Short mmCIF file of C-alpha atoms and ligand atoms in Angstrom, two decimals:
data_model
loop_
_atom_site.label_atom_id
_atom_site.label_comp_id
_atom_site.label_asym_id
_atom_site.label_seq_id
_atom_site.Cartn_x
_atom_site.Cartn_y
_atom_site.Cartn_z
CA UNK A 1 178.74 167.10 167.59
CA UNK A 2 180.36 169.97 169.34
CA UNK A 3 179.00 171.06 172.48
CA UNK A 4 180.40 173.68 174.69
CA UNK A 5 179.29 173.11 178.54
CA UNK A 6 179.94 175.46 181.52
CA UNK A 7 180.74 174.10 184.99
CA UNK A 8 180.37 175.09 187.78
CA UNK A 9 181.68 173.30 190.53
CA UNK A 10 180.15 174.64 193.68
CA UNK A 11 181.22 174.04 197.28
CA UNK A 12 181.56 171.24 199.54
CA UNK A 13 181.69 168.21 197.42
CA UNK A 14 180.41 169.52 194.54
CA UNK A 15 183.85 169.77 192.77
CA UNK A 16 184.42 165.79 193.39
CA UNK A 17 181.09 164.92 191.91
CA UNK A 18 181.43 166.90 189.13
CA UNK A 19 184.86 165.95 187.91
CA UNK A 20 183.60 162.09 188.12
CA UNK A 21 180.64 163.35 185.92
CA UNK A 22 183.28 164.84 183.55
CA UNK A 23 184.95 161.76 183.05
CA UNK A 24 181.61 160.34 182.14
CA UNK A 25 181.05 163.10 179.74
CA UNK A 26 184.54 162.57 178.40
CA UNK A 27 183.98 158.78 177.76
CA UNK A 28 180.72 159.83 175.86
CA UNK A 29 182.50 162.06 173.75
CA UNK A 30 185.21 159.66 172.52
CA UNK A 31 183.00 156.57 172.43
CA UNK A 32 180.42 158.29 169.95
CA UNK A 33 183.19 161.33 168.83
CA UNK A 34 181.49 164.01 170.28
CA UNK A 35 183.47 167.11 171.23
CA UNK A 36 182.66 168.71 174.79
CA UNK A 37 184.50 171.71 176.04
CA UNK A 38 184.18 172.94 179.46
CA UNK A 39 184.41 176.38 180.53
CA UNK A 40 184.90 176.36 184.45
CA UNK A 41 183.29 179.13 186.12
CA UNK A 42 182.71 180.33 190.07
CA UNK A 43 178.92 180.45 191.65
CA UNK A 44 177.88 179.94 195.25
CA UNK A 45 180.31 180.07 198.18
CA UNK A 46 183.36 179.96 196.19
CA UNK A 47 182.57 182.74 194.20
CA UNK A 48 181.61 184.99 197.55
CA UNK A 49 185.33 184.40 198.77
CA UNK A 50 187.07 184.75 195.53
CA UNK A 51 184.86 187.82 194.41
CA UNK A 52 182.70 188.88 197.28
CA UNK A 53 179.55 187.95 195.22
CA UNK A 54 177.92 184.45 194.86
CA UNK A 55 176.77 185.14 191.50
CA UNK A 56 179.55 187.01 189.54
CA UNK A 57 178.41 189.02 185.85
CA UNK A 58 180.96 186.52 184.23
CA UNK A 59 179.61 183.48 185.40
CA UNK A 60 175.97 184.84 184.62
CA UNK A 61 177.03 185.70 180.88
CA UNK A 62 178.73 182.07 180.61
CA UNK A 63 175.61 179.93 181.33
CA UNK A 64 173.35 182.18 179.01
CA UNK A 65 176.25 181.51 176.12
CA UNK A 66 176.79 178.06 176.22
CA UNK A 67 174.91 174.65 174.93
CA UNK A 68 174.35 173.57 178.76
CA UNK A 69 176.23 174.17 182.30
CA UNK A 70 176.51 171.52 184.48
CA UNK A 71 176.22 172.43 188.56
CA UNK A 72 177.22 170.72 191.71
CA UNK A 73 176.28 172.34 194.71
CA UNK A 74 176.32 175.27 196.41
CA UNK A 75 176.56 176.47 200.30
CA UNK A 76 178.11 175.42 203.59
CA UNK A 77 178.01 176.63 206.97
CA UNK A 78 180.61 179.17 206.27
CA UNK A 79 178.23 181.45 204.66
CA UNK A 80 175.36 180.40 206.43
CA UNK A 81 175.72 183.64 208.72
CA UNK A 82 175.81 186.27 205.10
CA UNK A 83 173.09 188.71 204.40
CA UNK A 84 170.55 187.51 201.77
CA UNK A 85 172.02 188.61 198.92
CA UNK A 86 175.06 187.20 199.35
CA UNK A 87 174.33 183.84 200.19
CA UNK A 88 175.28 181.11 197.79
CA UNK A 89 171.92 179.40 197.38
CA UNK A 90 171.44 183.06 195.92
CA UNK A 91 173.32 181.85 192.91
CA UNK A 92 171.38 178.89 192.45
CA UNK A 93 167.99 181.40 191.99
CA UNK A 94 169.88 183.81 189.81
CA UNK A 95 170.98 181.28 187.24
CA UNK A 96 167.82 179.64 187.41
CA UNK A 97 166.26 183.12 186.65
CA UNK A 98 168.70 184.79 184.51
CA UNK A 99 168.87 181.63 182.21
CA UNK A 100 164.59 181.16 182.20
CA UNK A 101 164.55 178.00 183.55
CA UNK A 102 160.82 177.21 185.04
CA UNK A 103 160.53 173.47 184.49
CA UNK A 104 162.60 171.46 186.52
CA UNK A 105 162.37 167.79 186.20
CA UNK A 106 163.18 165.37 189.43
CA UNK A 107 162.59 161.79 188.22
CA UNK A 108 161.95 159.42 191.37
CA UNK A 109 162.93 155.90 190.37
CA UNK A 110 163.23 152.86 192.45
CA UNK A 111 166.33 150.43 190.99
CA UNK A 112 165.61 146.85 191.76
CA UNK A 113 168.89 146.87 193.03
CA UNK A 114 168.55 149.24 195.58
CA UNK A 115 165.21 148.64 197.11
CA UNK A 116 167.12 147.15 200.08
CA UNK A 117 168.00 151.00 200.87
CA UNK A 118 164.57 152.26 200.44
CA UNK A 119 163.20 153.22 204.25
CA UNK A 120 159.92 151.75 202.95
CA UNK A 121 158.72 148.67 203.90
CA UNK A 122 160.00 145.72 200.97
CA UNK A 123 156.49 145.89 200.31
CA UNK A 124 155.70 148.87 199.17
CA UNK A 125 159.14 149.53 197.68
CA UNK A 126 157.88 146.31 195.48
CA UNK A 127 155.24 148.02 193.91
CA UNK A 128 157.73 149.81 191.97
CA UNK A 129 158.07 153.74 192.24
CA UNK A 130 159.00 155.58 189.10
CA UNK A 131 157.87 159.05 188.94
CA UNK A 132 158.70 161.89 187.93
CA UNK A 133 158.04 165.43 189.96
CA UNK A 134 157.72 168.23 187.32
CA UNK A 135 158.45 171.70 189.90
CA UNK A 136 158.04 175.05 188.69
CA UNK A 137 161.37 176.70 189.08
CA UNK A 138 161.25 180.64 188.41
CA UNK A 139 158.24 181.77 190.29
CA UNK A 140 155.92 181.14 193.60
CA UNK A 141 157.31 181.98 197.49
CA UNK A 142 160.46 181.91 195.90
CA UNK A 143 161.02 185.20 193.89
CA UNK A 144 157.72 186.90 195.58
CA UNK A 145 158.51 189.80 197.11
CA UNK A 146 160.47 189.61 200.50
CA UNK A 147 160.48 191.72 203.93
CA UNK A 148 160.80 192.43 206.95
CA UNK A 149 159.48 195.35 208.77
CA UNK A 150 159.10 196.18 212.47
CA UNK A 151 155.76 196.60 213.58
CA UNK A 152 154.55 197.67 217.77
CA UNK A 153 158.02 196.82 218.63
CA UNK A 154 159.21 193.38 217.12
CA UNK A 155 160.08 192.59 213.54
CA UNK A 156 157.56 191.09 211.29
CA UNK A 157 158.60 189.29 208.06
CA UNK A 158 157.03 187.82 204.82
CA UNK A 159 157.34 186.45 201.58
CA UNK A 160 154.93 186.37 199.04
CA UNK A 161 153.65 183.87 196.80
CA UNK A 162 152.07 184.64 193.57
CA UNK A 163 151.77 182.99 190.68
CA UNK A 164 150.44 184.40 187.25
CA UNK A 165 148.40 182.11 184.76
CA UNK A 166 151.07 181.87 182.28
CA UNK A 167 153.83 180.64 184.52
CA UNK A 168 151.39 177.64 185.71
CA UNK A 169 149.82 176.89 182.00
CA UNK A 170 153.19 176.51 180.70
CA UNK A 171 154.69 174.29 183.66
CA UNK A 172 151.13 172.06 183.14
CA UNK A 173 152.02 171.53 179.63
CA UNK A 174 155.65 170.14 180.17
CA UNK A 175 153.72 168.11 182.81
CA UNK A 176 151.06 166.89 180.24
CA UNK A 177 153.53 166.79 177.39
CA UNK A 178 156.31 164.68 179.71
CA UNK A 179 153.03 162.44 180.84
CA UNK A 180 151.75 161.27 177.04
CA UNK A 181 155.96 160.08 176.88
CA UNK A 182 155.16 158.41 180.28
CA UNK A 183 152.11 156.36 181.77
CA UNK A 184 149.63 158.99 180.99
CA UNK A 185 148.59 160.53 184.44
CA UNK A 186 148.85 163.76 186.04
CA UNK A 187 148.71 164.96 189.31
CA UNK A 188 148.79 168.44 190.31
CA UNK A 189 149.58 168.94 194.10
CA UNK A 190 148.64 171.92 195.55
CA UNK A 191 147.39 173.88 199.29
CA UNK A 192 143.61 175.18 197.10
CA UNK A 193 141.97 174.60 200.59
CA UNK A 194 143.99 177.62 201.98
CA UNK A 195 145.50 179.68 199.19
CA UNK A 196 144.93 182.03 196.89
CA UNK A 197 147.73 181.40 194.25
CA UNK A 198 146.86 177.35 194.73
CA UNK A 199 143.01 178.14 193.62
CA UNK A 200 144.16 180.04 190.79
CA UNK A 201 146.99 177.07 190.27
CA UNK A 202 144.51 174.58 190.23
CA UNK A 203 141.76 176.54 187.81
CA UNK A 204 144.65 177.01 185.51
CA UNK A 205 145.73 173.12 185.53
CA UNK A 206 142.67 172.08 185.37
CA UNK A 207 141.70 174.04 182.33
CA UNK A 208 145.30 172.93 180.04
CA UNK A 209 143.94 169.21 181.60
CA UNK A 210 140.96 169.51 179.30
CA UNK A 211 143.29 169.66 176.25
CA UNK A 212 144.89 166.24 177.08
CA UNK A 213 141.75 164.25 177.51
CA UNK A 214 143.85 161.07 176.90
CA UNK A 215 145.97 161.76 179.93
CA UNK A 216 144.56 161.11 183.07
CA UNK A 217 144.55 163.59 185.34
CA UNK A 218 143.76 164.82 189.31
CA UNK A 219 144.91 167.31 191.95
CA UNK A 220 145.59 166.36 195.53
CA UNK A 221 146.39 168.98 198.51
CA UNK A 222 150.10 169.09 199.01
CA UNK A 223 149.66 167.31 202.95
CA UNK A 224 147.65 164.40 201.63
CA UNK A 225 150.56 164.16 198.52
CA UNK A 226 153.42 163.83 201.34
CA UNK A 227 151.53 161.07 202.91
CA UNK A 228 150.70 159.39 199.70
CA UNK A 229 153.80 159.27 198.60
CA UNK A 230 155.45 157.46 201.59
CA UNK A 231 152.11 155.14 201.79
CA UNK A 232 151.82 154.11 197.76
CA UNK A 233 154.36 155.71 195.81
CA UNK A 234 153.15 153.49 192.79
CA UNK A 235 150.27 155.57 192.40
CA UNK A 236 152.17 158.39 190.72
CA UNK A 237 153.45 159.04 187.34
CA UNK A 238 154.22 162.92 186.80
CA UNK A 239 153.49 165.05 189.51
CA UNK A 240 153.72 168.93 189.15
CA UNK A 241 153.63 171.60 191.39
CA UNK A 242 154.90 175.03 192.70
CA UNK A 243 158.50 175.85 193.23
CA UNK A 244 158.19 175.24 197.21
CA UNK A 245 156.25 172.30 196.94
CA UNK A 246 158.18 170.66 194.63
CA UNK A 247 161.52 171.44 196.51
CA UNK A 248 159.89 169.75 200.01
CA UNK A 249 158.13 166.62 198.18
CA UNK A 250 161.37 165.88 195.79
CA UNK A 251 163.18 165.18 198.88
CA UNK A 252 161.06 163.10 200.28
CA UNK A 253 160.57 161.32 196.73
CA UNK A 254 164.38 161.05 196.50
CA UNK A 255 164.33 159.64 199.85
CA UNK A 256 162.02 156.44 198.98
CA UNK A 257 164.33 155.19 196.16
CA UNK A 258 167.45 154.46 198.38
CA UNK A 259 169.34 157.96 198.57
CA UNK A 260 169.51 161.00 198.00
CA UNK A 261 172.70 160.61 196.33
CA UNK A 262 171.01 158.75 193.73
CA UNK A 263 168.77 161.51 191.90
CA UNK A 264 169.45 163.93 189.16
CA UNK A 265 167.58 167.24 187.79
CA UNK A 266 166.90 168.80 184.80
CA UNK A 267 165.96 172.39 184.69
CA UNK A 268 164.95 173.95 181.18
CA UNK A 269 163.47 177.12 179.82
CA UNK A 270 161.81 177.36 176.11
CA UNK A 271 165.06 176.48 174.80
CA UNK A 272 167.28 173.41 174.81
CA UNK A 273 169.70 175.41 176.75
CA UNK A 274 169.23 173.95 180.53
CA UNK A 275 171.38 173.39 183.83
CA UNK A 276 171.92 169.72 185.29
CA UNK A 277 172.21 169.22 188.76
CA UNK A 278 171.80 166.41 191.45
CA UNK A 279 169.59 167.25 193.41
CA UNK A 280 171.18 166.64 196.49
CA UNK A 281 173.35 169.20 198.55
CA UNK A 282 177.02 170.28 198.82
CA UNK A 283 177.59 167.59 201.70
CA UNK A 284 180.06 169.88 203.56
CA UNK A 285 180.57 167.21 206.92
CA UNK A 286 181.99 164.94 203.64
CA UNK A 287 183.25 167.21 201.59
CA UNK A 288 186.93 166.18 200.37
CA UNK A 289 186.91 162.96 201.61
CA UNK A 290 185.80 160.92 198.49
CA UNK A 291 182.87 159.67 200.45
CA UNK A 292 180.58 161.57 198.27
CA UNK A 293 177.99 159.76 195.66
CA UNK A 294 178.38 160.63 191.94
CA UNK A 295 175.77 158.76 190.70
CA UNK A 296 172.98 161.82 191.03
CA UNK A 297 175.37 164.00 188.85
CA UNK A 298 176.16 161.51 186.46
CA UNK A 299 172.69 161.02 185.74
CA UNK A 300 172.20 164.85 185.66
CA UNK A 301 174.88 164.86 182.92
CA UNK A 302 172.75 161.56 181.08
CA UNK A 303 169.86 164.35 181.30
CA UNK A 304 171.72 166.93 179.95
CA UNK A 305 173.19 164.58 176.51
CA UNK A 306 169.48 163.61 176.35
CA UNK A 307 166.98 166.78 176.62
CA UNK A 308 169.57 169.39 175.50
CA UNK A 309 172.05 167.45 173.03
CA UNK A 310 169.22 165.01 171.42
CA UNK A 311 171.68 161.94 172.05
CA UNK A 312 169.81 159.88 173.46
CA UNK A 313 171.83 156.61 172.53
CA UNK A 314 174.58 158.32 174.21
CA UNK A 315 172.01 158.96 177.37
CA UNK A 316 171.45 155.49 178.10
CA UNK A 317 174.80 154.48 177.37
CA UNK A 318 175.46 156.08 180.60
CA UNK A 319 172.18 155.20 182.19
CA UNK A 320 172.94 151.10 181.72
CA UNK A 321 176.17 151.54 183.10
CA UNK A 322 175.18 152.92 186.57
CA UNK A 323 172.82 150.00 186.68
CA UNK A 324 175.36 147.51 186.13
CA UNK A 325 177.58 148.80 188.42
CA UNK A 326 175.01 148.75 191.21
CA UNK A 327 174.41 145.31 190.09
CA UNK A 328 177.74 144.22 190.26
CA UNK A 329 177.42 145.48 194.23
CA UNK A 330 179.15 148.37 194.52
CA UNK A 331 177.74 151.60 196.81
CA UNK A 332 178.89 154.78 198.14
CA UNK A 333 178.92 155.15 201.91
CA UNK A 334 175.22 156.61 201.72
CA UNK A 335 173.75 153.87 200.80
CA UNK A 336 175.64 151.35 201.65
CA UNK A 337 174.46 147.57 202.79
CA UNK A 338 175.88 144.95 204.02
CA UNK A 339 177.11 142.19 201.59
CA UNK A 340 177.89 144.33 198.86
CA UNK A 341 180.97 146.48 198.01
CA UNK A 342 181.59 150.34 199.56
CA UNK A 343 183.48 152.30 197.69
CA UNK A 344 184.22 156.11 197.52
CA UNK A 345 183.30 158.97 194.60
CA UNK A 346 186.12 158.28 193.00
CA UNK A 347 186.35 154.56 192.18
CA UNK A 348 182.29 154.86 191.86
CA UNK A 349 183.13 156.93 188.67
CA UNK A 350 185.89 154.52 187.64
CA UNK A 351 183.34 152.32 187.72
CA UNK A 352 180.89 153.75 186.16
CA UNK A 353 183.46 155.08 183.12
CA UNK A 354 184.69 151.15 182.65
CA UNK A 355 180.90 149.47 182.78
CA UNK A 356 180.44 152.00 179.64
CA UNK A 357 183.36 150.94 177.78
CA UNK A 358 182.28 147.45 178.14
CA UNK A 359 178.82 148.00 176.69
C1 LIG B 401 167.07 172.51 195.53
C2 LIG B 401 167.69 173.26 196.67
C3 LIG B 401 167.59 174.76 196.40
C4 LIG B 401 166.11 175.10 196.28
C5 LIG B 401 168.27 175.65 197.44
C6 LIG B 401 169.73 175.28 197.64
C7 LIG B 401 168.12 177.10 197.12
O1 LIG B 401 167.10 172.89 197.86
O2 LIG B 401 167.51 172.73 194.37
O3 LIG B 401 166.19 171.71 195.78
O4 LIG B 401 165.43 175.30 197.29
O5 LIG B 401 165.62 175.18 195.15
MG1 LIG B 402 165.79 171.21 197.72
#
C-alpha cells in the first residue's frame, strides 16, 4: 500500500521523537512493502517564527489532503507571552477542527514491565490497568465562545461550554462501539451535579446506552472519577468524556502506567483520515538533548497503521517490539529504575527498529 503522511514536527523535542517514529514507520514499510511518503510541514511555535502564524493555510490544506499526519508537540516558553491567536497550542485546535477530528482515543495501559514506575502502590498497579479514555475533541470549554470584558473597573473573563446533542451521541457511540471490541463497560464522567451542558451530556449518553444493552454502562461525576482512578484503576474499561475532562483525567491516567512518555493518541473524524500524537508535551527543559522518550509517538504511529491504514499485522509488529525492548531493560531517563539500562531517544528507537526486525 501507498500511504502519503504529513508531519509535523513541532517544537521542543517533538522533532527527535518524531524522526525515531519515522524510522519505525520506515521499517514497517520495507518489512511488509508498504510505501510511506512524508510531506514535512510547520505548525505550532516553529511556524509563528518562520511565518508569524502557528497555523499556516499550507499546513492546514496538507493535513486535510493526506492519508494521516503524524504530530509531535507544540509550544515552549518562548511563545508563552503571544496573544491568543497566535499561540502554538492554537495550532493544535485548528487542525483538530479544520480536519473534524472529535474522538480522540488515550489508551491507559499498565506494561508488566513497568509497574515498578507506576506512583501507585505495587498493589494496586497489580490489578492491572488497561483503559482506554475516549475525549471529545472539537467541542465543550474549548471552542465555546471566549472573552474578556471590563466590568465596575476590573476585567472579567469567560469561556463557555456548550455542547449540542449530536457532538455527545456521536462521541458515545465510538465509546460504545470501541467498548463491544473491549471488556464491555462504559463510563461516562461528567460535573451533572453543577452543569448545564453535563445534564444534557449525561441525558444524551444515557439514551445511545440503551442501544448497547450488552455493554455495561454508568456515569460518575468527574471529582469522584479522578479519585477512582488513582484508588482502583482496574475498574475501568472505556471512559468518555468532554474535551476538558478528558485532557485533565488522561494525564493523570498516563501518569499511573509509569510515564507520561509512554502514551499515544489517536484523534479521528468520520473518516479514516486522523492525526497521531503522544500525548505528552514538547519537553522544552529536554529538548535537543536526546533525553526525550519515543515510545508514546511510536505507538501513536502503531495507531495510525492500525485505525487509518487497516494494517493491523503491521500495528503489532511495532507494538511487540516496544515490549521486548522494555523487557530486555532498557528506559529513557523518565522512567528510569535502577537495575535496568538508561538510554536516550535515539538508541530507544534503534532499539525499538532492531527488536522488529528480529520478530
Ligand atoms: C493535549 C494538550 C492540548 C489540549 C494543549 C496543548 C492545547 O494538553 O493534547 O492534551 O489541551 O488538548
Ligand atoms: Mg493535555
Amino acid at each position: 500500500m501507498k500511504k502519503k503522511i504529513t508531519v509535523i514536527k513541532g517544537d521542543g523535542i517533538g522533532p527527535e521523537i518524531v524522526e525515531q517514529a519515522m524510522l519505525v514507520l520506515d521499517s514497517v514499510a520495507s518489512r511488509f512493502s508498504h510505501s510511506f511518503e512524508y510531506q514535512p510541514v510547520l505548525a505550532g511555535g516553529c511556524a509563528v517564527d518562520a511565518f508569524g502564524t502557528p497555523l499556516p493555510d499550507e499546513t492546514v490544506k496538507a493535513c486535510l489532503e493526506c492519508d494521516s499526519v503524524l504530530l509531535g508537540a507544540v509550544g515552549g516558553p518562548k511563545w508563552d507571552g503571544l496573544e491568543p491567536a497566535l499561540r502554538p497550542e492554537k495550532a493544535l485546535l485548528g487542525i483538530r477542527k479544520q480536519m473534524g477530528l472529535y474522538s480522540n482515543l488515550r489508551p491507559a495501559k499498565l506494561f508488566p514491565e513497568l509497574a515498578e514506575a507506576s506512583p501507585l502502590k505495587a498493589a494496586i498497579a497489580a490489578e492491572g490497568i488497561d483503559f482506554l479514555v475516549v475525549r471529545e475533541l472539537t467541542g465543550g470549554i474549548y471552542f465555546g465562545e471566549k472573552k474578556t470584558v471590563i466590568q465596575d473597573g476590573e476585567r472579567v473573563a469567560s469561556d463557555v461550554m456548550l455542547y449540542s446533542e449530536h457532538e455527545v451521541e456521536r462521541i458515545a457511540r465510538v465509546a460504545f462501539d470501541t467498548a463491544r471490541k473491549r471488556r464491555k463497560k462504559v463510563t461516562s464522567i461528567d460535573k451533572a451535579n453543577v452543569l448545564e451542558s453535563s445534564r444534557l451530556w449525561r441525558s444524551v449518553v444515557e439514551r445511545v446506552a440503551d442501544e448497547y444493552p450488552d455493554v455495561e454502562y454508568q456515569n460518575m461525576l468527574v471529582d469522584n472519577a479522578a479519585m477512582q482512578i488513582v484508588r482502583k484503576p482496574s475498574q475501568f474499561d472505556v471512559i468518555v468524556t468532554s474535551n476538558m475532562f478528558g485532557d485533565i483525567l488522561s494525564d493523570e491516567a498516563s501518569m499511573i502506567t509509569g510515564s507520561i512518555g509512554m502514551i499515544p493518541s489517536s484523534s479521528l473524524g468520520d473518516g479514516t483520515r486522523g492525526m497521531y500524537e503522544p500525548i505528552h508535551g514538547s519537553a522544552p527543559d529536554i529538548a535537543g538533548q536526546d533525553k526525550a522518550n519515543p515510545i508514546g509517538t511510536i505507538l501513536s504511529a502503531a495507531m495510525m497503521l492500525k485505525y487509518s491504514f487497516d494494517m493491523e499485522q503491521e500495528a503489532a509488529c511495532v507494538e511487540e517490539a516496544v515490549e521486548r525492548v522494555l523487557k530486555q531493560g532498557y528506559r529513557t531517563a523518565d522512567m528510569a529504575e535502577e537495575g535496568k539500562i538508561t538510554v536516550g531517544c535515539k538508541q530507544m528507537g534503534q532499539l525499538i527498529v532492531a527488536a522488529m526486525e528480529e520478530q
